PDB file of C-alpha atoms in Angstrom:
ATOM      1  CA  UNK A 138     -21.180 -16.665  15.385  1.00 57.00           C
ATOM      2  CA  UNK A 139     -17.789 -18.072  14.029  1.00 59.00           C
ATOM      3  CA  UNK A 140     -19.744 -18.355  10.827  1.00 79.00           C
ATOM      4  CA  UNK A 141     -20.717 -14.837  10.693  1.00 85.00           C
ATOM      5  CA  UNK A 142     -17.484 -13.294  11.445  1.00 90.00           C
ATOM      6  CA  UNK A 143     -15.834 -15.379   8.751  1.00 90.00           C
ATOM      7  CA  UNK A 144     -18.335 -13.891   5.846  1.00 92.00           C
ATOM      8  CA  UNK A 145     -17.594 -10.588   7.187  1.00 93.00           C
ATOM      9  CA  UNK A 146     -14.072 -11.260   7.162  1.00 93.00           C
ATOM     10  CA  UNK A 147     -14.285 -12.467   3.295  1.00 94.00           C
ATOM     11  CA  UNK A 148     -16.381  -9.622   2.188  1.00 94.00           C
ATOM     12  CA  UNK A 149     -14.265  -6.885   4.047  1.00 95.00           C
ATOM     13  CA  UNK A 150     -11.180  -8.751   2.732  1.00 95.00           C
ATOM     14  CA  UNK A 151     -12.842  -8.617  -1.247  1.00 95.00           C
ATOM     15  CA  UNK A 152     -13.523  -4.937  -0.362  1.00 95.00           C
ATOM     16  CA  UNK A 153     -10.059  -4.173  -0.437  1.00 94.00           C
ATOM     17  CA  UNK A 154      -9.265  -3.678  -4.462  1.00 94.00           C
ATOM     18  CA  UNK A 155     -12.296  -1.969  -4.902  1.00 97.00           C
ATOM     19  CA  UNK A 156     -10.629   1.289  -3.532  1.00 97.00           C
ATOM     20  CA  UNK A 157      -9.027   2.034  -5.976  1.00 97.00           C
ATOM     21  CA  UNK A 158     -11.110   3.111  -9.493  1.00 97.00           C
ATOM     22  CA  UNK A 159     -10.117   3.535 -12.969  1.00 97.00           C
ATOM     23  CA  UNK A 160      -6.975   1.691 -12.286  1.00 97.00           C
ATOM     24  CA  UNK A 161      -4.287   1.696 -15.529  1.00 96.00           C
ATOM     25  CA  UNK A 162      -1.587  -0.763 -15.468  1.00 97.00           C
ATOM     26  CA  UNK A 163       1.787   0.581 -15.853  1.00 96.00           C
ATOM     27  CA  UNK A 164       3.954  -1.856 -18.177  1.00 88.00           C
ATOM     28  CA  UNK A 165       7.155  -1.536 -19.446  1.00 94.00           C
ATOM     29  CA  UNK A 166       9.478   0.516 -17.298  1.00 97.00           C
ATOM     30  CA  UNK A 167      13.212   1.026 -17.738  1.00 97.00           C
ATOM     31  CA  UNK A 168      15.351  -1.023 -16.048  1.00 97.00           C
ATOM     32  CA  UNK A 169      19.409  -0.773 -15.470  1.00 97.00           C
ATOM     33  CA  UNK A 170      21.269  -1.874 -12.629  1.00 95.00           C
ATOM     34  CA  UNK A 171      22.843   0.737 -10.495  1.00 93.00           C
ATOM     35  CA  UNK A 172      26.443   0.295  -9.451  1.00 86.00           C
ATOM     36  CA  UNK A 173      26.858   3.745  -7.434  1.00 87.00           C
ATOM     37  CA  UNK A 174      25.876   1.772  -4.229  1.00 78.00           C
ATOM     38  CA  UNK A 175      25.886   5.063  -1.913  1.00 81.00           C
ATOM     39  CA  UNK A 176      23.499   6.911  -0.325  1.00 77.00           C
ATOM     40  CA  UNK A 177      22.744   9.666  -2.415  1.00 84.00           C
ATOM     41  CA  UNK A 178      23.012   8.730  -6.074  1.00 90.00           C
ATOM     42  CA  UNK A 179      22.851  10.710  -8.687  1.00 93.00           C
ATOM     43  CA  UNK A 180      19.372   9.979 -10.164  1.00 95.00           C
ATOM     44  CA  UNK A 181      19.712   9.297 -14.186  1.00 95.00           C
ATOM     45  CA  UNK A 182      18.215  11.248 -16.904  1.00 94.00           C
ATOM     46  CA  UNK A 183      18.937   9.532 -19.664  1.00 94.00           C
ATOM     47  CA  UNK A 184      17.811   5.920 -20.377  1.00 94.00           C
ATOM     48  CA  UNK A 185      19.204   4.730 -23.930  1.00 93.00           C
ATOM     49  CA  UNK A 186      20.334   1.002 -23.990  1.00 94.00           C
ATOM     50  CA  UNK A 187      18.158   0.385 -20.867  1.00 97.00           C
ATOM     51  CA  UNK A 188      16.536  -3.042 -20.341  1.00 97.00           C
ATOM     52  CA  UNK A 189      12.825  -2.953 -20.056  1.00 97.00           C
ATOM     53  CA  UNK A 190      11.277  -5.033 -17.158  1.00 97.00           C
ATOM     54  CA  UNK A 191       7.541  -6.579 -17.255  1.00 97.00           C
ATOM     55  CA  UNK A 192       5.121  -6.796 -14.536  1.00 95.00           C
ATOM     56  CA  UNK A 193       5.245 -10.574 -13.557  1.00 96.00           C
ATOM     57  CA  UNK A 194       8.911 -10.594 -14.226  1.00 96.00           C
ATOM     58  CA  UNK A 195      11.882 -11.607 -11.823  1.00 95.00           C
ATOM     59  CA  UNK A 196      14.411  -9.589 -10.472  1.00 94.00           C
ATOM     60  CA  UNK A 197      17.408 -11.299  -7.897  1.00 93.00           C
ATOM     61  CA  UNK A 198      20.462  -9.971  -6.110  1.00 92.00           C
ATOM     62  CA  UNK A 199      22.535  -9.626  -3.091  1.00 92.00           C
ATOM     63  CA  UNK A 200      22.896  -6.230  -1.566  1.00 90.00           C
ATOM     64  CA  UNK A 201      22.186  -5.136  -5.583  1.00 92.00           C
ATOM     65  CA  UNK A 202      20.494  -1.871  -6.458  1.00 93.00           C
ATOM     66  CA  UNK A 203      18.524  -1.988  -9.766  1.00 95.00           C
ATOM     67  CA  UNK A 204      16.980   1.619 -11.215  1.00 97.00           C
ATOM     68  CA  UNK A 205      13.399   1.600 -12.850  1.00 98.00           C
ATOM     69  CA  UNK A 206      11.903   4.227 -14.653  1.00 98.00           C
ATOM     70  CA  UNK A 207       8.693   5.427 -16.537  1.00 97.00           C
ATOM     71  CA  UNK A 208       7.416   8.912 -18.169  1.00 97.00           C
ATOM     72  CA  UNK A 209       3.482   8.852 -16.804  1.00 97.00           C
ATOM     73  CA  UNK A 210       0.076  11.035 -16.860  1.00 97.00           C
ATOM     74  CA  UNK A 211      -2.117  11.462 -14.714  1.00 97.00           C
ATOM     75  CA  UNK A 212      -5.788  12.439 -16.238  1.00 96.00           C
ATOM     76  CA  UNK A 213      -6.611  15.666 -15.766  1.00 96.00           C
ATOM     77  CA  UNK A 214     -10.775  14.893 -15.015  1.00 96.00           C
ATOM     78  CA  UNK A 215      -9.099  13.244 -11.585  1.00 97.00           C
ATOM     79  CA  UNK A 216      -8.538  16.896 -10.049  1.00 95.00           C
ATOM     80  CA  UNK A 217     -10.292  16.724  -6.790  1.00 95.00           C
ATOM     81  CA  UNK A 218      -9.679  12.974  -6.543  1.00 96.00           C
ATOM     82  CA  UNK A 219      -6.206  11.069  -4.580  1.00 97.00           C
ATOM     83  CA  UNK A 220      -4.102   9.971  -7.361  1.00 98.00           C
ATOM     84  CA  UNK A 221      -1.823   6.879  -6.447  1.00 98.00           C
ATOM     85  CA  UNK A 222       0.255   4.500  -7.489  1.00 98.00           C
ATOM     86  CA  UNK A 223       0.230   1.129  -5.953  1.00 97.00           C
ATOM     87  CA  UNK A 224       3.734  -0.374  -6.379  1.00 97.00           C
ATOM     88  CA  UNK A 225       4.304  -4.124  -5.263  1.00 95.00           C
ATOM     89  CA  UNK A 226       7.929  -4.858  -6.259  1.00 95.00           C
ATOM     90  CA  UNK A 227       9.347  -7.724  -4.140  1.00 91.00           C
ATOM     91  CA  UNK A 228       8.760  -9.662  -0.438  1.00 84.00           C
ATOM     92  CA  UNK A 229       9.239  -7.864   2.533  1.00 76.00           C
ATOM     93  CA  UNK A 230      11.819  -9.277   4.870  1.00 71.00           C
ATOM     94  CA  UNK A 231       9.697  -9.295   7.860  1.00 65.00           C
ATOM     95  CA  UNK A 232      11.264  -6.475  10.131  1.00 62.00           C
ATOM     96  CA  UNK A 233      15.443  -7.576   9.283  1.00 71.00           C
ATOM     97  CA  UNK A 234      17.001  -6.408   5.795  1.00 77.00           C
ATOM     98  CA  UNK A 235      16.075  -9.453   4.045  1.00 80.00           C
ATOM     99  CA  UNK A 236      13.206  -7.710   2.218  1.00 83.00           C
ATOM    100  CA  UNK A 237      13.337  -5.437  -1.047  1.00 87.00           C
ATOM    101  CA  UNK A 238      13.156  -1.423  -0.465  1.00 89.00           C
ATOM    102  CA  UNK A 239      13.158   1.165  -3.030  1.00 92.00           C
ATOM    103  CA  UNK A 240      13.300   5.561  -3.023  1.00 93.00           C
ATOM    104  CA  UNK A 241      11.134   6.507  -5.413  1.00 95.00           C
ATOM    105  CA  UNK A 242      11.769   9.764  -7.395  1.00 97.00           C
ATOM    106  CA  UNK A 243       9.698  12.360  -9.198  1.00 97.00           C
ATOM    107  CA  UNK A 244      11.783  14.114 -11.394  1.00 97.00           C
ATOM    108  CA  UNK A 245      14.182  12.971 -10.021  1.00 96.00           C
ATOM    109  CA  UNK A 246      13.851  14.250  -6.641  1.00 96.00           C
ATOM    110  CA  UNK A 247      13.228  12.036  -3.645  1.00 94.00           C
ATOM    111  CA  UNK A 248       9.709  11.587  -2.938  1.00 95.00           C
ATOM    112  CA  UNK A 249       9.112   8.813  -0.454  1.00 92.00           C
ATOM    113  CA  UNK A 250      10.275   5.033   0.707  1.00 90.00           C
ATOM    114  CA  UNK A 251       8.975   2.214  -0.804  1.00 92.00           C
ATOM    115  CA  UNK A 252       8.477  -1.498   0.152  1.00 89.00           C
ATOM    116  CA  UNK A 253       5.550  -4.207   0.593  1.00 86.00           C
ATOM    117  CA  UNK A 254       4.511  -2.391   3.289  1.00 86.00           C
ATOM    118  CA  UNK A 255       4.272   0.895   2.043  1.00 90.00           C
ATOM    119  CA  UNK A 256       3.195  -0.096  -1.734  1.00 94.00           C
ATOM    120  CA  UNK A 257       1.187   3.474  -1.982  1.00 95.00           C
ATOM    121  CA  UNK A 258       2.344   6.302  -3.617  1.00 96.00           C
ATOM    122  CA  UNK A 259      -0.296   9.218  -3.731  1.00 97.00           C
ATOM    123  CA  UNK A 260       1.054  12.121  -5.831  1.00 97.00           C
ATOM    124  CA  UNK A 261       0.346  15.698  -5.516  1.00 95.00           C
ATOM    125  CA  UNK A 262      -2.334  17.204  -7.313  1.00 95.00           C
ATOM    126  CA  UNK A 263      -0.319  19.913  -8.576  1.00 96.00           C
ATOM    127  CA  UNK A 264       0.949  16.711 -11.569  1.00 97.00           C
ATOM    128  CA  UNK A 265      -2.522  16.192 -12.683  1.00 97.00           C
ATOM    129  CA  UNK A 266      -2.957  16.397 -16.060  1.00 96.00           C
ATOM    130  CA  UNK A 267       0.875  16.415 -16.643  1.00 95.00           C
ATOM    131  CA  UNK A 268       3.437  13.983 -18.189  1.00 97.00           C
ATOM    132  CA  UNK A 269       6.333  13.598 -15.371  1.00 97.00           C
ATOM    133  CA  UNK A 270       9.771  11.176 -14.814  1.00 97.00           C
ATOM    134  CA  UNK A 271       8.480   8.228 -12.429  1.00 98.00           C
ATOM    135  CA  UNK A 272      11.938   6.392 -11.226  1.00 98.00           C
ATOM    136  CA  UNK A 273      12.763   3.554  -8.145  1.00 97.00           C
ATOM    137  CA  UNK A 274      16.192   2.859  -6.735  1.00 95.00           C
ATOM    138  CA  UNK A 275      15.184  -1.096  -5.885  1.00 95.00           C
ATOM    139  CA  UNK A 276      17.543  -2.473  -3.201  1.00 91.00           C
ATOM    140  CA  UNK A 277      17.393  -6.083  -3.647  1.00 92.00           C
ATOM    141  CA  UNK A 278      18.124  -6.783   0.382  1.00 88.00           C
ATOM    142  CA  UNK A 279      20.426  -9.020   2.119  1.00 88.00           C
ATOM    143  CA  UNK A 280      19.864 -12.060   3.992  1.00 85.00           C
ATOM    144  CA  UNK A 281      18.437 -10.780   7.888  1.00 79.00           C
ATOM    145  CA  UNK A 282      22.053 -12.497   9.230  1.00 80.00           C
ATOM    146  CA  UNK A 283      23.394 -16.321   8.730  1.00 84.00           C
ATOM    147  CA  UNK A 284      24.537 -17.403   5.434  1.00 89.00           C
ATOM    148  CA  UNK A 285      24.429 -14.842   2.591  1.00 90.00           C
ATOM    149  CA  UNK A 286      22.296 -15.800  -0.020  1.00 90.00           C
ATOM    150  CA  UNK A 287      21.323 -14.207  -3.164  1.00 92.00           C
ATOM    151  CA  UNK A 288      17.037 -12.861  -2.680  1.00 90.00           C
ATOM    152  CA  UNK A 289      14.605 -13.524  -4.768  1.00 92.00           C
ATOM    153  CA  UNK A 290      12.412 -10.871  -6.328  1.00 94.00           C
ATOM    154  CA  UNK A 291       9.062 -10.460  -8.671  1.00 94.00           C
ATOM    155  CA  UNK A 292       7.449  -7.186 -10.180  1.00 95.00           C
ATOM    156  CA  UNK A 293       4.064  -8.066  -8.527  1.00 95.00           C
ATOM    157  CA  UNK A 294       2.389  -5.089  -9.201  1.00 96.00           C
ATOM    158  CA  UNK A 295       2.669  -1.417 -10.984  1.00 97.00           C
ATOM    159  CA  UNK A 296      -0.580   0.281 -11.387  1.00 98.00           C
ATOM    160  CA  UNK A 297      -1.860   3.572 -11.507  1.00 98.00           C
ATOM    161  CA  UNK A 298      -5.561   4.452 -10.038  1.00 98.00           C
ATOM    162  CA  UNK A 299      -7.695   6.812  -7.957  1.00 98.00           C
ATOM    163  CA  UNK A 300      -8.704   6.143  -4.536  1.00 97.00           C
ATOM    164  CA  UNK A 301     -12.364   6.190  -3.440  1.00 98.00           C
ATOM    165  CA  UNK A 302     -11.638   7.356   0.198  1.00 97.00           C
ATOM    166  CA  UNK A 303     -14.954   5.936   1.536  1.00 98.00           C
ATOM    167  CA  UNK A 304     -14.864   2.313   0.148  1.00 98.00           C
ATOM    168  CA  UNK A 305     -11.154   2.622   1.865  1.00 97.00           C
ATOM    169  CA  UNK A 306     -12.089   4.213   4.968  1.00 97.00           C
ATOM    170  CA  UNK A 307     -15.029   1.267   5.347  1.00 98.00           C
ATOM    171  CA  UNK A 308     -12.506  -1.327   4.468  1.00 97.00           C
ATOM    172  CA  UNK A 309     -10.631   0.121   7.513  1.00 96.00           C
ATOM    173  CA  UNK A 310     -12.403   0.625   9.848  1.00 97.00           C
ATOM    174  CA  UNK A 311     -14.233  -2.757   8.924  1.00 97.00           C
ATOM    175  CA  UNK A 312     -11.182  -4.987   9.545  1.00 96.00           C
ATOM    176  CA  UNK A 313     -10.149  -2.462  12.700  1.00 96.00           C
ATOM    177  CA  UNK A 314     -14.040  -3.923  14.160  1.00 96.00           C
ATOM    178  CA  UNK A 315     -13.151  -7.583  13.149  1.00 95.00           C
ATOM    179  CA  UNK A 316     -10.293  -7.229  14.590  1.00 95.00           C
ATOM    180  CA  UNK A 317     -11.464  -6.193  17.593  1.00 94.00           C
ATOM    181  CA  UNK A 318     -14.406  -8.731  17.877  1.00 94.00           C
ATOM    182  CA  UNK A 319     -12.040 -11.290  17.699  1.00 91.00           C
ATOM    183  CA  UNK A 320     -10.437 -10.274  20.694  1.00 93.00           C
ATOM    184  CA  UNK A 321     -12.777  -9.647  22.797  1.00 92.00           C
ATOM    185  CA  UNK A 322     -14.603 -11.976  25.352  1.00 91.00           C
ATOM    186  CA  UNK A 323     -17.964 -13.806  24.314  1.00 90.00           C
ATOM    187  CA  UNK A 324     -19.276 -12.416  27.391  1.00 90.00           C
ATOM    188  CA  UNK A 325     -18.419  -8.299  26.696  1.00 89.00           C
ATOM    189  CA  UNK A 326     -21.709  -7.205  25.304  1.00 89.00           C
ATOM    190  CA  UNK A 327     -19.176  -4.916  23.194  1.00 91.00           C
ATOM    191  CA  UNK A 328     -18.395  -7.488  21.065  1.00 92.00           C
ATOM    192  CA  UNK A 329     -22.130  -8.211  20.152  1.00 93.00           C
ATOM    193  CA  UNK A 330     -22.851  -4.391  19.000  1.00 94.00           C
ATOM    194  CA  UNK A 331     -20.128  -3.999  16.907  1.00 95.00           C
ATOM    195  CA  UNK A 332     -20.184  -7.309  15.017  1.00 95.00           C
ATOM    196  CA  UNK A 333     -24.191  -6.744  14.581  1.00 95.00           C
ATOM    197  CA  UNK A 334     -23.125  -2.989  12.995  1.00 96.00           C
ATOM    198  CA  UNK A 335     -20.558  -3.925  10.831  1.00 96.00           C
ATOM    199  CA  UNK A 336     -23.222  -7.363   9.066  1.00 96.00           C
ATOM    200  CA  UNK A 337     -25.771  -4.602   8.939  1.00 97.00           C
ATOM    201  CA  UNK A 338     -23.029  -2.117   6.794  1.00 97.00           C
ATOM    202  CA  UNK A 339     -22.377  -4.794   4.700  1.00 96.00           C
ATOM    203  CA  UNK A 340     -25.796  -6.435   3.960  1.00 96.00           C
ATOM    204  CA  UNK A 341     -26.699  -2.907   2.534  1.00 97.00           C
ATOM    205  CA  UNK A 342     -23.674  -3.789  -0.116  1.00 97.00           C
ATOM    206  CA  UNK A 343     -24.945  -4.383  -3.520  1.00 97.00           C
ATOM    207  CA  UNK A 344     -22.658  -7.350  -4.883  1.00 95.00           C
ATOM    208  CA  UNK A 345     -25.001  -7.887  -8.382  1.00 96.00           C
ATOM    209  CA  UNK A 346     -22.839  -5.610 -10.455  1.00 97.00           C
ATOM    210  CA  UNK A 347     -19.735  -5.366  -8.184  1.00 95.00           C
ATOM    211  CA  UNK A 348     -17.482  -2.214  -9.859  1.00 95.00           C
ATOM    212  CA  UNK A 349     -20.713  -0.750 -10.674  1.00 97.00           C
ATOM    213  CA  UNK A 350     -22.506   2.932  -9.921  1.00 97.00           C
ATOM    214  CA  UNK A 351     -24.861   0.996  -7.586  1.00 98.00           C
ATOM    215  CA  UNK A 352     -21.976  -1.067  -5.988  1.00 98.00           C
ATOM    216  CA  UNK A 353     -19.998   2.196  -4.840  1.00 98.00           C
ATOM    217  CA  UNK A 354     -23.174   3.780  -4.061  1.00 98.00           C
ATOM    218  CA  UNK A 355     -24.006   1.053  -1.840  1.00 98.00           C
ATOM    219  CA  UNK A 356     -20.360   0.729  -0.320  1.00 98.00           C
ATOM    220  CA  UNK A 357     -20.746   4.528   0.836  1.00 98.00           C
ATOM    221  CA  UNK A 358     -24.034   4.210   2.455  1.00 98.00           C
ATOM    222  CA  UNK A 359     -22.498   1.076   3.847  1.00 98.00           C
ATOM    223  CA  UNK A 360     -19.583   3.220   5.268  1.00 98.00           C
ATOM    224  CA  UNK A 361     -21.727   6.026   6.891  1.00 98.00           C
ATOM    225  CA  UNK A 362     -23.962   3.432   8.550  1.00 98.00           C
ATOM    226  CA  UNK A 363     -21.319   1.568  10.039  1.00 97.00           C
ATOM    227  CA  UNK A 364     -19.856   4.948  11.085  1.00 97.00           C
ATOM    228  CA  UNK A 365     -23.097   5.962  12.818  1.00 97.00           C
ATOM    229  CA  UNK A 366     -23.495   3.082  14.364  1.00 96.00           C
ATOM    230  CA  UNK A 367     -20.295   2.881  15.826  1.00 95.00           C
ATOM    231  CA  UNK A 368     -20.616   7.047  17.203  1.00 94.00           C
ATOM    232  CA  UNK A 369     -23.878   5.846  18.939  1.00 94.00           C
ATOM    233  CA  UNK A 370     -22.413   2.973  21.052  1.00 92.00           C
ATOM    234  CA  UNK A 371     -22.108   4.320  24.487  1.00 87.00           C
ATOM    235  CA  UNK A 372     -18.764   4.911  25.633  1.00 81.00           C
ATOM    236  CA  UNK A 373     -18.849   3.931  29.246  1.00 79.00           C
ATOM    237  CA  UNK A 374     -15.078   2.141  29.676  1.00 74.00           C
ATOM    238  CA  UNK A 375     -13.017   2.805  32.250  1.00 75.00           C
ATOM    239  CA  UNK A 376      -9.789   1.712  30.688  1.00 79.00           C
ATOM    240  CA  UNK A 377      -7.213   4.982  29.401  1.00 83.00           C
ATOM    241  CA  UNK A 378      -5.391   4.126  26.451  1.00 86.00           C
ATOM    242  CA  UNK A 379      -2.360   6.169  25.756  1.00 89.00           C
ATOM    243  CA  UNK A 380      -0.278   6.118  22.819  1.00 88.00           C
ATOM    244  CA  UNK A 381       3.398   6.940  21.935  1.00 88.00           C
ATOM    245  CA  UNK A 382       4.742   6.919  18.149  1.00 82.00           C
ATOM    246  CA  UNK A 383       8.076   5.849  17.227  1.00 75.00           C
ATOM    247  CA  UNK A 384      10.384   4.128  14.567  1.00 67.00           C
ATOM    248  CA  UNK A 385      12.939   2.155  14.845  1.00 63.00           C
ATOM    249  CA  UNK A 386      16.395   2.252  14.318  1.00 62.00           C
ATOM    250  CA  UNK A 387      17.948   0.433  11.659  1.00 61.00           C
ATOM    251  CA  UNK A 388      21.604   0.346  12.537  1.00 59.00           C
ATOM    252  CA  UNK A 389      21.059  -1.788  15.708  1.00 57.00           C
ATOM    253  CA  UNK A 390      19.541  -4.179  13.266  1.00 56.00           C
ATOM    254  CA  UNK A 391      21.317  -5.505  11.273  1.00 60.00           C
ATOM    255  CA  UNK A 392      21.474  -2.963   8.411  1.00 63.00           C
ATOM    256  CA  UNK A 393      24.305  -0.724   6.991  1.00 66.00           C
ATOM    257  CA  UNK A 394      24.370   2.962   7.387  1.00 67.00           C
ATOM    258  CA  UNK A 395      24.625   3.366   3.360  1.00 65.00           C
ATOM    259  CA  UNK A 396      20.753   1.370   3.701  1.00 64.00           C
ATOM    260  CA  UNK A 397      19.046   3.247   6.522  1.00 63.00           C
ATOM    261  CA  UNK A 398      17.478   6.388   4.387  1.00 58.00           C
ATOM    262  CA  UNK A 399      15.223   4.404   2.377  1.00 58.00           C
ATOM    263  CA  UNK A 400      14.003   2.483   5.100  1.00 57.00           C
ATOM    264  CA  UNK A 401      13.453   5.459   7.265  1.00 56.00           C
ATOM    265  CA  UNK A 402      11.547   7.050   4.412  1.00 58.00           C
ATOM    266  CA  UNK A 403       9.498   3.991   4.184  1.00 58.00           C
ATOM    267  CA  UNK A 404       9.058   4.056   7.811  1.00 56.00           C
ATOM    268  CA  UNK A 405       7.722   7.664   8.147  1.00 51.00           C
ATOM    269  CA  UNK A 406       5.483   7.977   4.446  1.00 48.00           C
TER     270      UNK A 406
END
C-alpha cells in the first residue's frame, strides 16, 4: 500500500507543470533599484540606462527594493483560455519577513501581491492580443528578527503560459485525496475508496507522448473519472466541519507598516 501511494504521489507531483500549455519564457526584463522606499511609489515609465536581469540570475539586499520591467503580448488565439504568468523570483521566508515580496503592476497600476507562494499571475482577458507594461517592485526582505543579514535572492522563474483548468483541477484535487489517505486510519474503509479512485484516474493517463493531444486527452478523462468517483462515495459521516477565513496581521510580526500592503495583497490574490 505504501508502494502505491508513493507512485501516485510521483505521478500527481509530475502532473503539476503540465498545467500550464504553450508556455513562453520571458527573458530579459529591466532592472533598476528603487530608492523611494515608501509605500506608494511612483511606478516608472521610462527605462533608459536600466540594467537588464536574466532568469537564473542573482539578486541580494537588505530591506532593498529592486524594480523589474517588461513590454509583453499575449496571443490573441488564447481568448477563451486563463492567461498567466508564473513568476518565481526569490525564497519565501516561511511566515516572518525574511522572504522576497513584490506588487506587480500593469500599466503601471497595482494589480496583485507577489511571492513564492503566490507565483501566479492570471491577467484579464480584456489584454489578449495586446502589447502592455509588465513591472515588479521586488522587496528583497529582512532577516525574520536576530542579526541582520543581507538575503539572498535568484530569478527562478518568469514564464508566460495558458492554464489547462482540468489537468490543474486533477492535480488538485489529486494531492487534496493523497493527502487525505495519508491521514487517515488503515482501518477507515474511506481511505481504501479514495486511494483505489484516484490509481484508477491515473492508470487511464497516457504517459507515451507526455505534452501530447492524447496525453491531455487522457489527463481530462482522468479528471472526470476521479471526479465521479469521488461524487458517488456515500457520504454517511457524522463529523460537521466548519470553516472561518482570515489573514493575518503583519505588524504584530515583525514587519514595518511601510511593508504590510504587498504582503496583504499577496495574502488576499
Amino acid at each position: 500500500m505504501f508502494l502505491t501511494e508513493r507512485k501516485l504521489d510521483r505521478r500527481i507531483t509530475e502532473i503539476r507543470e503540465y498545467s500550464y500549455r504553450e508556455v513562453t519564457a520571458l527573458e530579459g526584463f529591466a532592472a533598476r533599484e528603487d530608492e523611494q522606499g515608501v509605500v506608494n511609489p511612483e511606478v516608472p515609465t521610462s527605462f533608459e540606462g536600466w540594467d537588464v536581469i536574466h532568469t537564473g540570475d542573482r539578486w541580494s539586499g537588505r530591506d532593498r527594493y529592486l524594480w523589474l520591467h517588461k513590454e509583453i503580448t499575449i496571443p490573441e488565439t488564447w481568448k477563451g483560455k486563463r492567461a498567466v504568468g508564473i513568476f518565481d523570483f526569490g525564497k519565501t521566508g516561511a511566515g516572518n519577513n525574511s522572504g522576497f515580496e513584490a506588487m506587480c503592476y500593469i500599466n503601471e497600476k497595482p494589480y496583485q501581491g507577489v511571492d513564492a507562494n503566490h507565483k501566479e499571475v492570471f491577467f484579464p482577458e480584456e489584454l489578449y492580443g495586446k502589447t502592455f507594461r509588465l513591472t515588479f517592485r521586488l522587496w528583497s526582505g529582512l532577516e525574520g528578527g536576530g542579526v541582520p543579514r543581507v538575503q539572498e535572492h535568484r530569478i527562478n522563474r518568469a514564464d508566460l503560459a495558458y492554464l489547462d483548468e482540468k489537468v490543474d483541477n486533477f492535480y488538485y484535487m489529486g494531492m487534496l485525496v493523497l493527502d487525505t489517505v495519508q491521514n487517515l486510519a488503515d482501518t477507515d474503509p474511506v481511505k481504501f475508496e479514495l486511494r483505489n479512485a484516484l490509481d484508477e484516474a491515473c492508470l487511464l493517463i497516457d504517459w507515451a507522448y507526455p505534452g501530447s493531444a492524447e496525453f491531455y486527452e487522457s489527463v481530462h478523462r482522468a479528471d472526470d473519472l476521479l471526479n465521479e468517483k469521488i461524487d458517488g462515495m456515500k457520504k454517511d459521516s457524522l463529523v460537521k466541519v466548519k470553516c472561518v477565513g482570515h489573514t493575518h496581521i503583519d505588524m504584530a510580526w515583525l514587519w514595518r507598516l511601510k511593508h504590510t500592503h504587498t504582503s496583504l495583497m499577496c495574502g488576499l490574490s
